[in-house]
XYZ file of C-alpha atoms in Angstrom:
452
model
C -10.203 -11.883 46.237
C -6.822 -11.824 44.489
C -5.474 -8.173 43.140
C -5.876 -8.672 39.575
C -9.607 -9.849 40.289
C -9.964 -6.592 42.537
C -8.704 -4.534 39.953
C -10.830 -6.644 37.148
C -14.012 -5.948 39.249
C -13.419 -1.864 39.366
C -12.640 -1.498 35.819
C -14.185 -3.903 34.043
C -10.908 -4.870 32.009
C -8.849 -8.266 32.011
C -5.429 -8.358 32.067
C -4.131 -8.581 28.467
C -1.611 -11.434 29.219
C -4.952 -13.226 30.386
C -6.120 -12.826 26.911
C -3.314 -13.636 24.948
C -2.883 -17.554 25.413
C -3.221 -20.228 22.851
C -6.327 -21.213 23.903
C -7.892 -18.047 23.063
C -6.137 -18.435 19.577
C -7.705 -21.819 19.120
C -11.254 -20.827 20.338
C -13.662 -21.868 18.045
C -15.058 -18.314 17.276
C -11.825 -17.145 16.675
C -10.794 -19.602 14.378
C -13.991 -19.230 12.298
C -13.446 -15.568 12.061
C -9.957 -16.402 10.742
C -11.218 -18.647 8.009
C -14.171 -16.176 6.856
C -11.227 -13.397 6.855
C -8.699 -15.956 4.678
C -11.886 -17.129 2.524
C -12.897 -13.448 1.711
C -9.311 -12.210 0.595
C -8.964 -15.414 -1.701
C -5.075 -15.412 -2.570
C -2.773 -17.956 -3.824
C -2.321 -21.445 -3.155
C 0.665 -22.138 -1.026
C 3.323 -24.865 -1.503
C 0.800 -28.045 -0.950
C -1.485 -26.511 -3.962
C -4.400 -26.044 -1.788
C -6.902 -23.285 -2.925
C -9.066 -21.856 -0.305
C -12.305 -23.100 -1.719
C -10.597 -26.811 -0.581
C -9.421 -25.458 2.848
C -12.846 -26.297 4.629
C -13.043 -29.896 3.464
C -9.515 -30.331 4.499
C -10.110 -29.150 8.216
C -13.173 -31.222 8.686
C -10.657 -33.914 8.340
C -7.535 -32.708 9.803
C -8.146 -29.696 12.240
C -8.710 -31.890 15.415
C -4.964 -33.031 14.742
C -3.589 -29.764 13.904
C -5.172 -28.183 16.841
C -3.715 -30.738 18.878
C -0.158 -29.948 17.811
C -0.628 -26.715 18.516
C -1.697 -27.079 21.857
C 1.238 -29.012 22.549
C 3.878 -27.258 20.561
C 4.382 -30.038 17.832
C 2.884 -28.152 15.025
C 5.482 -27.216 12.141
C 4.520 -24.681 9.600
C 4.761 -25.575 6.202
C 7.399 -23.486 3.951
C 6.330 -20.515 2.089
C 6.247 -19.954 -1.581
C 8.793 -17.475 -2.838
C 7.148 -15.159 -5.732
C 8.677 -11.650 -6.917
C 6.796 -9.055 -7.972
C 8.037 -5.716 -9.783
C 8.277 -2.681 -7.554
C 6.788 0.524 -8.713
C 8.777 2.302 -11.431
C 10.861 -0.821 -12.073
C 13.104 -0.399 -8.969
C 13.747 -4.153 -8.995
C 11.508 -6.916 -7.364
C 9.688 -7.181 -3.900
C 9.818 -10.734 -2.586
C 6.457 -12.104 -0.949
C 6.405 -15.485 1.002
C 2.848 -16.811 0.554
C 1.935 -19.314 3.302
C -0.480 -22.385 2.528
C -3.968 -21.473 3.190
C -4.104 -23.545 6.372
C -0.902 -21.392 7.702
C -2.845 -18.410 6.695
C -5.644 -18.904 8.625
C -4.070 -19.445 11.772
C -1.779 -16.375 11.434
C -4.829 -14.768 10.969
C -6.369 -16.122 14.421
C -3.033 -15.305 16.021
C -3.626 -11.594 15.023
C -6.874 -11.255 16.045
C -5.821 -12.170 19.481
C -2.500 -10.174 19.881
C -3.320 -7.101 17.771
C -6.379 -5.945 19.827
C -4.138 -6.022 23.289
C -0.634 -4.731 21.771
C -1.555 -2.457 18.787
C -3.091 0.123 21.486
C 0.029 0.350 23.121
C 1.883 1.403 20.196
C 3.238 5.148 19.300
C 0.359 7.383 17.556
C 2.966 8.289 15.292
C 3.326 4.658 13.179
C 0.176 4.423 10.807
C 1.140 1.397 8.523
C -1.020 -1.770 9.184
C -3.054 -0.582 11.995
C -6.304 -0.860 12.829
C -8.180 2.314 12.298
C -5.409 4.039 10.892
C -4.360 5.060 7.144
C -2.203 6.523 5.014
C -4.180 9.350 4.475
C -3.828 9.755 8.102
C -0.186 9.693 8.095
C -0.226 12.361 4.973
C -2.022 14.572 7.011
C 0.219 14.472 9.831
C 3.147 15.187 7.877
C 1.592 18.110 6.601
C 0.951 19.507 10.138
C 4.574 18.854 11.024
C 5.880 20.935 7.740
C 3.423 23.513 8.687
C 4.727 23.558 12.323
C 7.793 25.167 10.793
C 10.000 21.742 10.822
C 10.678 22.637 6.994
C 13.676 19.856 6.820
C 12.932 15.946 6.776
C 15.076 12.998 7.241
C 13.507 10.836 4.581
C 14.932 7.305 6.235
C 14.930 4.157 4.111
C 15.470 0.784 5.559
C 17.456 -1.516 3.565
C 15.568 -4.881 2.464
C 13.819 -4.358 6.054
C 11.263 -7.169 5.525
C 14.164 -9.454 4.664
C 16.592 -8.478 7.155
C 14.265 -8.584 10.286
C 16.463 -10.365 13.240
C 14.644 -13.393 14.695
C 15.891 -13.108 17.982
C 15.643 -9.209 18.443
C 11.939 -9.388 17.128
C 11.049 -12.346 19.616
C 12.311 -10.642 22.617
C 10.195 -7.673 21.820
C 7.047 -9.951 21.425
C 8.342 -11.520 24.603
C 7.790 -8.374 26.680
C 3.805 -8.667 26.035
C 3.258 -11.920 25.674
C 3.601 -14.420 28.204
C 2.372 -17.998 26.802
C 5.357 -19.439 25.487
C 3.319 -21.587 23.070
C 2.250 -18.652 21.128
C 6.173 -17.477 21.240
C 6.917 -20.805 19.972
C 4.529 -21.016 17.112
C 5.594 -17.192 15.748
C 9.180 -18.488 15.766
C 8.228 -21.448 13.757
C 6.747 -18.883 11.660
C 9.502 -16.829 11.050
C 11.845 -19.997 10.623
C 9.682 -21.632 8.057
C 11.625 -22.426 5.052
C 11.243 -20.628 1.712
C 10.588 -22.770 -1.615
C 12.178 -21.291 -4.540
C 13.104 -23.154 -7.798
C 11.834 -26.430 -5.906
C 14.384 -26.136 -3.240
C 13.345 -25.100 0.293
C 15.861 -22.849 1.810
C 15.876 -22.436 5.589
C 15.682 -18.667 6.871
C 17.423 -17.638 9.859
C 16.317 -13.670 9.388
C 13.419 -11.890 7.869
C 9.640 -12.231 8.104
C 8.794 -12.084 4.281
C 5.488 -10.156 3.060
C 2.464 -12.130 2.350
C 0.933 -13.384 5.387
C -1.099 -11.867 7.637
C 1.338 -11.899 10.847
C 4.150 -9.854 9.271
C 2.752 -6.044 9.057
C 1.888 -6.603 12.848
C 5.422 -8.180 13.753
C 7.463 -5.269 11.794
C 5.019 -2.958 13.651
C 6.280 -4.780 17.000
C 9.881 -4.581 16.130
C 9.884 -0.730 15.134
C 7.963 0.452 18.096
C 11.446 0.318 19.634
C 12.348 3.317 16.896
C 9.041 4.964 17.619
C 9.782 5.275 21.301
C 13.494 6.124 21.016
C 12.017 9.404 18.591
C 9.739 10.177 21.150
C 12.055 9.886 24.132
C 14.378 12.567 22.086
C 11.395 14.776 21.475
C 11.117 14.272 17.388
C 8.424 15.117 14.913
C 8.022 12.164 12.976
C 5.637 9.926 10.724
C 6.092 6.044 10.360
C 4.373 3.938 7.828
C 5.516 0.314 7.999
C 9.506 0.837 7.080
C 8.849 4.430 5.698
C 9.738 6.625 7.754
C 9.949 10.539 7.880
C 11.308 12.637 10.903
C 11.013 16.684 10.454
C 13.616 19.271 11.935
C 14.008 22.933 11.294
C 17.620 22.585 9.911
C 19.501 21.132 7.776
C 22.153 20.513 10.104
C 20.046 19.072 12.821
C 18.533 16.660 10.053
C 22.129 15.277 9.181
C 22.800 14.946 13.134
C 19.704 13.056 13.680
C 20.116 10.520 10.828
C 23.505 9.625 11.713
C 22.222 9.089 15.497
C 19.396 7.097 14.292
C 21.354 4.937 11.869
C 23.676 4.206 14.831
C 20.594 3.309 16.853
C 18.904 1.037 14.205
C 22.290 -1.155 13.861
C 23.362 -1.143 17.664
C 19.575 -2.296 18.881
C 17.472 -3.733 16.164
C 20.268 -5.038 13.771
C 18.721 -3.001 10.778
C 20.537 -0.711 8.612
C 19.709 2.390 6.788
C 20.015 2.967 3.180
C 21.889 5.739 2.612
C 21.583 6.042 -1.389
C 17.944 6.204 -0.965
C 17.932 8.230 2.425
C 18.390 11.703 2.531
C 17.770 15.184 4.822
C 16.064 17.596 2.127
C 12.929 19.734 1.587
C 10.089 17.875 2.353
C 8.530 19.677 -1.107
C 11.759 17.717 -2.680
C 10.889 14.331 -1.383
C 7.567 12.228 -1.635
C 5.898 10.236 1.346
C 3.148 7.928 0.525
C 2.797 9.555 -3.165
C 2.230 12.510 -2.263
C 4.423 15.547 -1.458
C 3.744 19.351 -0.320
C 4.465 22.971 -1.604
C 6.927 25.122 -0.146
C 4.190 27.781 0.857
C 4.059 28.765 4.524
C 1.244 26.746 4.790
C 2.234 24.055 2.626
C -0.261 22.530 0.261
C -0.375 18.618 -0.537
C 0.102 17.539 -4.077
C 0.674 14.565 -6.022
C 4.155 13.463 -6.546
C 5.741 13.717 -9.735
C 7.090 9.991 -9.139
C 3.105 8.889 -8.763
C 1.973 10.951 -12.012
C 4.742 8.695 -13.640
C 3.838 5.492 -12.493
C -0.207 6.259 -13.390
C 0.980 6.839 -17.112
C 3.061 3.736 -16.770
C 0.003 1.870 -15.940
C -1.994 4.031 -18.717
C 0.428 2.986 -21.511
C 0.579 -0.704 -20.557
C -3.161 -0.997 -20.716
C -3.159 0.837 -23.851
C -0.653 -1.963 -25.456
C -2.762 -4.358 -24.072
C -6.019 -2.897 -25.829
C -4.283 -2.747 -29.451
C -6.956 -4.888 -31.914
C -9.544 -4.180 -29.187
C -12.382 -1.463 -29.036
C -11.850 1.829 -27.548
C -14.697 0.793 -25.162
C -12.727 -2.543 -23.969
C -9.952 -0.238 -23.144
C -12.195 2.550 -20.960
C -13.880 -0.492 -19.249
C -10.245 -1.537 -17.705
C -9.147 2.420 -17.133
C -12.256 3.002 -14.896
C -11.103 1.252 -11.795
C -7.695 2.673 -12.049
C -8.715 6.174 -12.583
C -11.090 5.897 -10.074
C -8.948 4.185 -7.580
C -6.189 6.837 -8.229
C -8.564 9.684 -7.620
C -9.657 8.210 -4.683
C -6.429 7.858 -3.091
C -5.081 10.991 -4.387
C -8.437 12.876 -3.142
C -6.330 15.017 -0.059
C -4.177 16.495 -3.113
C -4.818 20.496 -2.549
C -3.098 21.265 -5.914
C -5.092 19.948 -8.688
C -2.779 20.682 -12.020
C -2.003 16.963 -12.042
C -5.403 15.608 -12.675
C -6.357 18.231 -14.863
C -3.299 17.366 -17.061
C -3.672 13.684 -16.742
C -7.434 14.033 -17.964
C -5.871 15.766 -21.178
C -3.217 13.317 -21.571
C -5.506 10.471 -21.098
C -8.100 11.625 -23.648
C -4.750 12.296 -26.078
C -3.855 8.851 -25.385
C -7.436 7.514 -26.260
C -7.223 9.298 -29.749
C -3.696 7.768 -30.451
C -5.477 4.432 -30.054
C -7.822 5.363 -32.449
C -5.588 7.152 -35.139
C -3.476 3.431 -35.155
C -6.239 1.401 -35.597
C -7.573 3.527 -38.662
C -4.038 2.460 -40.218
C -4.457 3.519 -43.422
C -4.819 7.276 -44.678
C -7.993 6.629 -46.726
C -9.459 4.531 -43.812
C -8.540 7.757 -41.733
C -10.131 9.968 -44.087
C -13.105 8.072 -43.827
C -13.647 7.516 -40.191
C -12.982 11.399 -39.830
C -15.932 12.174 -42.133
C -18.173 9.717 -40.358
C -17.298 11.464 -37.133
C -18.761 14.689 -38.485
C -15.110 16.251 -40.419
C -16.162 17.771 -44.207
C -14.339 16.137 -46.766
C -11.216 17.872 -47.913
C -10.438 18.697 -44.089
C -10.867 14.839 -43.601
C -8.535 13.675 -46.572
C -5.695 16.593 -45.728
C -5.928 15.422 -42.083
C -5.460 11.769 -42.883
C -2.471 12.394 -45.745
C -0.573 14.830 -43.415
C 2.418 12.678 -42.826
C 2.682 13.043 -38.963
C 2.999 10.130 -36.432
C -0.137 9.221 -33.874
C 0.823 11.185 -31.227
C 1.262 14.347 -32.756
C -2.611 13.921 -34.649
C -4.150 12.402 -31.126
C -3.804 16.297 -30.198
C -4.364 17.783 -33.575
C -7.676 19.826 -33.998
C -9.112 17.489 -36.374
C -9.114 14.752 -33.638
C -10.180 16.875 -30.756
C -13.275 17.983 -32.979
C -14.044 14.593 -34.627
C -13.271 12.711 -30.973
C -14.636 15.450 -28.285
C -14.359 14.994 -24.825
C -18.322 14.397 -24.838
C -17.804 11.239 -26.961
C -15.208 9.634 -24.800
C -17.438 10.546 -21.959
C -20.235 8.746 -23.340
C -18.207 5.750 -23.813
C -17.610 5.624 -19.982
C -14.324 7.357 -19.376
C -14.308 8.746 -16.142
C -12.860 12.553 -15.408
C -9.917 12.728 -12.771
C -10.638 16.164 -12.144
C -14.409 15.557 -11.716
C -13.700 12.371 -9.625
C -11.360 14.616 -7.075
C -13.875 17.404 -6.976
C -16.999 14.661 -5.701
C -14.330 13.222 -3.253
C -13.407 16.671 -1.937
C -17.095 17.527 -1.621
C -17.597 14.255 0.455
C -14.870 14.759 2.452
C -15.998 18.254 3.238
C -19.386 17.094 4.250
C -18.068 14.435 6.240
C -15.571 16.697 8.260
C -18.534 19.461 8.062
C -21.178 16.928 9.553
C -18.477 15.664 12.126
C -17.896 19.305 13.438
C -21.416 19.951 13.632
C -21.998 16.864 15.831
C -19.243 18.015 18.088
C -20.881 21.394 18.557
């Protein structure tokens, strides 16, 4: 019996290198799971125009050839389709590279083989795009660091990270863990696949554009070097994808850390820190994953002002789309936004933002009604129909103020009360938050009882 076989017999495990092979990637069961994941996620067609629904008929005819090309190192991925989407808050655009559905399936199959073996070896302080880890966990860990007395943060932004990844450095980091050269060759070809923009295909010499299943995983492989360097230096930090916050005890220490890590990133990973977006500051003056903290000795989580502004912008856009439509139409489209926002910010311990937004939402909806009524006579009739006495209805309808002022006035609050909007289906952010907080406490309490 060989040493490897003996080790396997003792602990019941197998060497990860034995698992991370192209044969494991192409195994029928693995490919079926990859296909089902791609089908479930749907998504846009790539440069070949093939939709998810057309993938299976195509595979029945062509999969045998594709599989042999991959096995023999001859497979060439098709270019990705460039799509630009606006960043939140109007901060420019984000470039997405959409692979064909066939290449999305192959990338997913690669991910299913590589991630289970490589992910457990990564840093405990990394949370983005990792199974069993979430933004909420990252936010809680950041809160713990501030509560432990590290009340300065190095908020570090990597300049155009996904567009600037150096292929050679990334592949060298991957080659430390993966020995099957056919896997490495396939991944390099995915990195170098051209990008279709304006009808012209341009070759890529750097970057791993967002849009494919492999991209987030590869970004973690590369930035694991940063995590290890921060751990080696004994720093407290939290990283979520390319968002990295390092927590220190003084401003001077933070400036020192930022300068030295900037040098490390440039020298070892060929990455550049965006100084205009990076800063050494108090944690309660910066945001992390949409949250910030209070300045208390035991900091409380709260919604960052930028997140509140982004929510209002989305509601305004929905309100514009709803002009000329019924209030019920607008509320139905607000429901998933409100519930999703409340769910993401369920960790917030300061509730003021939820209460203020509830009030603002109701005012926004009353404003829509006032605009829809248009003429003063119509407004008077509507107000009377909703229960306002005649004299007050006509006085209010002809007051000469604009829709936003009237939306907060007593005549609209009385005619269109909160109860009426709730009956139309408007959820309450503060009530959603209370409900989610109760569920969270129940889950934690139940876990504690089980452990005890």
